[in-house]
mmCIF file of C-alpha atoms in Angstrom:
data_model
loop_
_atom_site.group_PDB
_atom_site.id
_atom_site.type_symbol
_atom_site.label_atom_id
_atom_site.label_comp_id
_atom_site.label_asym_id
_atom_site.label_seq_id
_atom_site.Cartn_x
_atom_site.Cartn_y
_atom_site.Cartn_z
ATOM 1 C CA ILE A 1342 -31.260 12.139 -28.259
ATOM 2 C CA GLU A 1343 -32.836 14.899 -26.146
ATOM 3 C CA GLU A 1344 -30.907 17.835 -24.358
ATOM 4 C CA ILE A 1345 -32.574 18.594 -20.755
ATOM 5 C CA SER A 1346 -31.824 22.299 -19.281
ATOM 6 C CA LEU A 1347 -31.363 22.277 -15.522
ATOM 7 C CA ASP A 1348 -31.255 26.441 -15.516
ATOM 8 C CA GLY A 1349 -27.910 26.894 -16.171
ATOM 9 C CA LYS A 1350 -26.354 24.185 -14.115
ATOM 10 C CA GLY A 1351 -25.311 22.375 -16.354
ATOM 11 C CA GLU A 1352 -26.449 19.280 -18.813
ATOM 12 C CA ILE A 1353 -27.877 16.359 -19.207
ATOM 13 C CA TRP A 1354 -28.052 14.160 -22.475
ATOM 14 C CA ASP A 1355 -30.560 11.759 -22.309
ATOM 15 C CA PHE A 1356 -30.233 8.706 -24.722
ATOM 16 C CA GLU A 1357 -33.385 6.933 -25.445
ATOM 17 C CA VAL A 1358 -33.967 3.988 -27.348
ATOM 18 C CA GLU A 1359 -37.458 4.236 -28.883
ATOM 19 C CA ALA A 1360 -40.734 2.040 -27.458
ATOM 20 C CA THR A 1361 -37.557 0.145 -24.580
ATOM 21 C CA GLY A 1362 -36.734 3.091 -22.926
ATOM 22 C CA ASN A 1363 -33.236 1.746 -21.948
ATOM 23 C CA TYR A 1364 -30.020 4.484 -23.339
ATOM 24 C CA PHE A 1365 -27.095 2.921 -24.891
ATOM 25 C CA ILE A 1366 -23.757 4.549 -23.342
ATOM 26 C CA GLY A 1367 -20.345 3.083 -24.909
ATOM 27 C CA ASP A 1368 -22.598 0.515 -27.231
ATOM 28 C CA ILE A 1369 -23.787 -0.733 -24.096
ATOM 29 C CA LEU A 1370 -27.033 -1.174 -23.515
ATOM 30 C CA ASN A 1371 -28.070 -0.149 -20.106
ATOM 31 C CA HIS A 1372 -30.853 -0.496 -17.731
ATOM 32 C CA ASN A 1373 -33.272 -3.352 -17.603
ATOM 33 C CA THR A 1374 -30.756 -6.581 -18.797
ATOM 34 C CA GLY A 1375 -30.391 -9.095 -16.485
ATOM 35 C CA LYS A 1376 -26.418 -7.434 -14.951
ATOM 36 C CA THR A 1377 -27.637 -8.584 -11.369
ATOM 37 C CA THR A 1378 -29.499 -11.725 -12.266
ATOM 38 C CA THR A 1379 -26.462 -12.283 -14.420
ATOM 39 C CA ILE A 1380 -23.396 -12.198 -12.168
ATOM 40 C CA CYS A 1381 -25.165 -13.555 -9.426
ATOM 41 C CA ALA A 1382 -25.322 -16.960 -10.889
ATOM 42 C CA GLU A 1383 -21.925 -16.772 -11.749
ATOM 43 C CA ILE A 1384 -21.245 -16.274 -8.187
ATOM 44 C CA THR A 1385 -23.056 -19.132 -6.602
ATOM 45 C CA TYR A 1386 -21.288 -20.902 -9.364
ATOM 46 C CA HIS A 1387 -18.157 -19.961 -7.626
ATOM 47 C CA LEU A 1388 -19.545 -20.030 -4.273
ATOM 48 C CA THR A 1389 -20.871 -23.690 -3.626
ATOM 49 C CA GLY A 1390 -18.077 -25.380 -6.796
ATOM 50 C CA VAL A 1391 -21.519 -26.809 -8.494
ATOM 51 C CA TYR A 1392 -21.080 -25.176 -12.441
ATOM 52 C CA PRO A 1393 -23.249 -26.130 -14.964
ATOM 53 C CA ASP A 1394 -22.177 -28.750 -17.620
ATOM 54 C CA TRP A 1395 -21.760 -25.566 -20.426
ATOM 55 C CA TRP A 1396 -19.748 -23.547 -18.025
ATOM 56 C CA MET A 1397 -16.263 -22.338 -20.198
ATOM 57 C CA GLY A 1398 -15.295 -19.985 -17.066
ATOM 58 C CA SER A 1399 -13.042 -20.399 -14.533
ATOM 59 C CA ARG A 1400 -13.906 -22.726 -11.604
ATOM 60 C CA ASP A 1401 -12.860 -22.510 -8.619
ATOM 61 C CA ASN A 1402 -12.520 -25.986 -6.885
ATOM 62 C CA ARG A 1403 -11.971 -25.211 -3.501
ATOM 63 C CA PRO A 1404 -13.685 -22.772 -0.604
ATOM 64 C CA VAL A 1405 -13.701 -19.101 -1.977
ATOM 65 C CA ASP A 1406 -13.911 -15.740 -0.205
ATOM 66 C CA VAL A 1407 -16.463 -13.373 -2.103
ATOM 67 C CA TRP A 1408 -17.284 -9.608 -1.368
ATOM 68 C CA ILE A 1409 -20.223 -7.928 -2.695
ATOM 69 C CA ALA A 1410 -20.175 -4.165 -2.360
ATOM 70 C CA GLY A 1411 -22.807 -1.907 -3.883
ATOM 71 C CA GLU A 1412 -23.210 1.915 -2.792
ATOM 72 C CA THR A 1413 -25.737 1.440 0.094
ATOM 73 C CA ASN A 1414 -26.366 -1.531 2.737
ATOM 74 C CA ILE A 1415 -30.468 -0.878 1.473
ATOM 75 C CA ARG A 1416 -29.484 -1.064 -1.967
ATOM 76 C CA VAL A 1417 -27.283 -4.003 -1.926
ATOM 77 C CA ARG A 1418 -29.866 -5.925 0.344
ATOM 78 C CA ASP A 1419 -32.336 -5.221 -2.303
ATOM 79 C CA THR A 1420 -30.538 -6.357 -5.148
ATOM 80 C CA LEU A 1421 -27.584 -8.742 -5.179
ATOM 81 C CA GLN A 1422 -28.228 -9.767 -0.948
ATOM 82 C CA GLU A 1423 -32.591 -10.839 -2.265
ATOM 83 C CA LYS A 1424 -30.531 -12.497 -5.636
ATOM 84 C CA LEU A 1425 -28.779 -14.710 -4.237
ATOM 85 C CA PHE A 1426 -30.702 -15.177 -1.022
ATOM 86 C CA GLY A 1427 -33.924 -14.652 -1.922
ATOM 87 C CA ARG A 1428 -36.559 -11.963 -0.526
ATOM 88 C CA PRO A 1429 -36.521 -11.687 3.682
ATOM 89 C CA GLY A 1430 -37.805 -14.356 5.475
ATOM 90 C CA GLN A 1431 -37.645 -16.849 2.486
ATOM 91 C CA ILE A 1432 -33.706 -17.674 2.628
ATOM 92 C CA GLY A 1433 -32.768 -20.213 -0.091
ATOM 93 C CA THR A 1434 -35.172 -18.766 -3.039
ATOM 94 C CA GLY A 1435 -32.414 -16.726 -4.980
ATOM 95 C CA THR A 1436 -29.537 -17.902 -6.940
ATOM 96 C CA ILE A 1437 -28.349 -20.465 -4.364
ATOM 97 C CA PRO A 1438 -29.945 -22.848 -3.067
ATOM 98 C CA LYS A 1439 -30.702 -23.556 0.564
ATOM 99 C CA SER A 1440 -29.553 -27.158 0.540
ATOM 100 C CA TYR A 1441 -25.875 -24.710 0.368
ATOM 101 C CA ILE A 1442 -26.665 -21.927 2.859
ATOM 102 C CA GLU A 1443 -25.323 -22.286 6.686
ATOM 103 C CA VAL A 1444 -28.770 -20.851 8.130
ATOM 104 C CA ASP A 1445 -27.364 -20.490 11.264
ATOM 105 C CA SER A 1446 -24.103 -18.755 10.049
ATOM 106 C CA ILE A 1447 -25.094 -16.503 9.189
ATOM 107 C CA ILE A 1448 -24.889 -12.867 10.723
ATOM 108 C CA ARG A 1449 -26.935 -9.819 10.236
ATOM 109 C CA LYS A 1450 -25.742 -6.087 9.882
ATOM 110 C CA PRO A 1451 -27.041 -4.046 13.421
ATOM 111 C CA GLY A 1452 -29.541 -1.941 12.206
ATOM 112 C CA ILE A 1453 -30.534 -2.524 9.144
ATOM 113 C CA PRO A 1454 -33.570 -5.385 9.002
ATOM 114 C CA TYR A 1455 -32.855 -8.238 6.706
ATOM 115 C CA ALA A 1456 -29.806 -7.360 5.957
ATOM 116 C CA ILE A 1457 -27.006 -10.193 6.254
ATOM 117 C CA ASP A 1458 -23.546 -9.253 7.233
ATOM 118 C CA ILE A 1459 -21.365 -12.610 5.922
ATOM 119 C CA ALA A 1460 -22.837 -16.029 5.840
ATOM 120 C CA ARG A 1461 -21.192 -19.486 4.808
ATOM 121 C CA ILE A 1462 -21.515 -21.229 1.784
ATOM 122 C CA LYS A 1463 -21.562 -25.138 1.405
ATOM 123 C CA HIS A 1464 -19.008 -25.467 -1.698
ATOM 124 C CA HIS A 1465 -18.119 -29.410 -3.430
ATOM 125 C CA THR A 1466 -15.320 -30.026 -5.616
ATOM 126 C CA ASP A 1467 -15.984 -32.808 -8.448
ATOM 127 C CA GLY A 1468 -19.393 -33.551 -6.622
ATOM 128 C CA ILE A 1469 -17.115 -33.774 -3.241
ATOM 129 C CA GLU A 1470 -17.970 -31.273 -0.044
ATOM 130 C CA ASP A 1471 -14.564 -30.414 0.467
ATOM 131 C CA GLY A 1472 -15.332 -26.985 3.160
ATOM 132 C CA PHE A 1473 -16.811 -23.740 3.329
ATOM 133 C CA SER A 1474 -16.665 -20.423 1.010
ATOM 134 C CA THR A 1475 -18.225 -17.228 2.292
ATOM 135 C CA VAL A 1476 -19.942 -14.137 1.219
ATOM 136 C CA GLN A 1477 -19.204 -10.954 2.959
ATOM 137 C CA PHE A 1478 -21.978 -7.354 2.197
ATOM 138 C CA PHE A 1479 -20.416 -4.320 1.961
ATOM 139 C CA SER A 1480 -21.072 -0.539 0.710
ATOM 140 C CA TYR A 1481 -19.165 2.466 -0.176
ATOM 141 C CA ASP A 1482 -20.577 4.403 2.565
ATOM 142 C CA MET A 1483 -18.449 2.763 4.828
ATOM 143 C CA LYS A 1484 -15.671 3.654 3.830
ATOM 144 C CA ARG A 1485 -11.834 2.303 2.305
ATOM 145 C CA GLU A 1486 -10.853 0.987 5.708
ATOM 146 C CA ALA A 1487 -13.484 -1.260 6.220
ATOM 147 C CA PHE A 1488 -12.255 -2.764 3.164
ATOM 148 C CA GLN A 1489 -8.358 -3.117 4.408
ATOM 149 C CA GLY A 1490 -6.342 -6.212 5.567
ATOM 150 C CA SER A 1491 -8.194 -9.286 3.864
ATOM 151 C CA THR A 1492 -7.467 -11.701 1.696
ATOM 152 C CA ILE A 1493 -10.256 -12.067 -0.784
ATOM 153 C CA ASP A 1494 -10.978 -14.629 -4.091
ATOM 154 C CA ILE A 1495 -13.330 -12.528 -5.852
ATOM 155 C CA VAL A 1496 -15.342 -9.094 -5.696
ATOM 156 C CA GLU A 1497 -18.324 -8.112 -7.690
ATOM 157 C CA PHE A 1498 -18.983 -4.155 -7.577
ATOM 158 C CA ASP A 1499 -22.345 -3.841 -7.857
ATOM 159 C CA GLU A 1500 -22.726 0.484 -9.268
ATOM 160 C CA GLU A 1501 -19.025 1.896 -10.349
ATOM 161 C CA PRO A 1502 -16.879 1.737 -6.970
ATOM 162 C CA PRO A 1503 -14.944 5.236 -5.467
ATOM 163 C CA ASP A 1504 -11.636 5.110 -6.662
ATOM 164 C CA ASP A 1505 -10.136 4.373 -3.312
ATOM 165 C CA ILE A 1506 -12.036 1.476 -2.820
ATOM 166 C CA ASN A 1507 -11.423 0.354 -5.667
ATOM 167 C CA ASN A 1508 -7.791 -0.239 -4.937
ATOM 168 C CA GLU A 1509 -7.995 -1.637 -1.966
ATOM 169 C CA CYS A 1510 -9.496 -4.292 -3.582
ATOM 170 C CA LYS A 1511 -6.989 -4.920 -5.883
ATOM 171 C CA MET A 1512 -4.871 -4.976 -3.372
ATOM 172 C CA ARG A 1513 -7.159 -7.502 -1.363
ATOM 173 C CA VAL A 1514 -7.125 -9.917 -4.884
ATOM 174 C CA MET A 1515 -3.895 -10.022 -5.210
ATOM 175 C CA ALA A 1516 -2.447 -12.923 -2.972
ATOM 176 C CA LYS A 1517 -5.005 -15.634 -4.323
ATOM 177 C CA SER A 1518 -4.629 -14.171 -7.573
ATOM 178 C CA GLY A 1519 -8.283 -13.261 -7.119
ATOM 179 C CA ARG A 1520 -10.792 -11.865 -9.914
ATOM 180 C CA LEU A 1521 -12.297 -8.005 -9.931
ATOM 181 C CA PHE A 1522 -16.192 -8.184 -10.987
ATOM 182 C CA TYR A 1523 -18.355 -4.737 -12.241
ATOM 183 C CA THR A 1524 -21.547 -4.833 -13.090
ATOM 184 C CA PHE A 1525 -23.102 -1.023 -13.982
ATOM 185 C CA THR A 1526 -24.346 1.485 -16.095
ATOM 186 C CA PRO A 1527 -21.935 4.538 -16.658
ATOM 187 C CA LEU A 1528 -24.088 7.209 -15.635
ATOM 188 C CA LYS A 1529 -20.890 9.043 -14.307
ATOM 189 C CA GLY A 1530 -19.876 8.866 -18.081
ATOM 190 C CA MET A 1531 -15.646 8.108 -18.852
ATOM 191 C CA THR A 1532 -14.699 7.903 -15.879
ATOM 192 C CA PRO A 1533 -10.837 6.605 -14.853
ATOM 193 C CA LEU A 1534 -12.258 3.681 -14.045
ATOM 194 C CA TRP A 1535 -15.094 2.608 -17.191
ATOM 195 C CA ASN A 1536 -11.430 4.126 -19.251
ATOM 196 C CA GLU A 1537 -9.535 1.358 -17.955
ATOM 197 C CA LEU A 1538 -11.645 -1.087 -18.104
ATOM 198 C CA ASN A 1539 -12.568 -0.612 -21.791
ATOM 199 C CA LYS A 1540 -8.980 -0.103 -22.628
ATOM 200 C CA ASP A 1541 -6.850 -3.349 -20.678
ATOM 201 C CA GLU A 1542 -6.594 -6.075 -23.352
ATOM 202 C CA LYS A 1543 -6.606 -8.711 -19.913
ATOM 203 C CA VAL A 1544 -10.366 -7.546 -18.804
ATOM 204 C CA SER A 1545 -13.208 -9.408 -20.148
ATOM 205 C CA LYS A 1546 -16.070 -7.803 -21.120
ATOM 206 C CA PHE A 1547 -18.751 -8.447 -21.989
ATOM 207 C CA TRP A 1548 -21.914 -7.281 -24.602
ATOM 208 C CA LEU A 1549 -25.565 -7.237 -24.711
ATOM 209 C CA THR A 1550 -27.303 -6.045 -27.315
ATOM 210 C CA CYS A 1551 -31.226 -5.646 -27.804
ATOM 211 C CA ASP A 1552 -31.221 -9.355 -29.258
ATOM 212 C CA ASP A 1553 -29.999 -10.941 -25.889
ATOM 213 C CA VAL A 1554 -32.707 -9.193 -23.681
ATOM 214 C CA THR A 1555 -35.574 -11.928 -24.901
ATOM 215 C CA HIS A 1556 -37.258 -11.258 -21.051
ATOM 216 C CA ILE A 1557 -38.378 -7.223 -22.252
ATOM 217 C CA THR A 1558 -41.023 -7.331 -24.825
ATOM 218 C CA PRO A 1559 -41.011 -4.493 -27.550
ATOM 219 C CA GLU A 1560 -44.543 -3.317 -25.616
ATOM 220 C CA MET A 1561 -41.924 -3.027 -22.516
#
């Protein structure tokens, strides 16, 4: 544990795991653990209605509406969108198979190359196609007003959301008894949201250790 001086402007404490470069906060290994890949796999299950045989989590037997939000539109495009849909020009190479994506329905964000605003995904229940799920991408810099009005099944927060957006999205999922997913490194420390998630027994929490992150070698 090393203290880093900021010339009298405060302190930063660097918690680093030797030989990996990762660090722990609140017993969680935070960087490069596969959080984004894991959540995109689960979101794909809910959007398509196609679940692995071993899946023990919740299932959606109807099309769902999903919001995905991150710090900026560019970061969302380069992380979650890419994981779900594939790299620019390679739609269908992400976690959502191309045969499930209604490519002609994709609406792009103006002024942000390759960024998707909203897309429709074919949903199946018990192997039978029964409509279209939707997935829409947001950024925190769009402000709370952009999150008003809709009724949503799932909201995924990639990195910690501002309190006003988090509270607005709680209202958006209420009517459908929906779910909120959070995947973030607690860089802001013990914030009210961080404390809420940890203390609320109704919140499911999933912990990763070095033994779970088999794609990171000791050399890395």
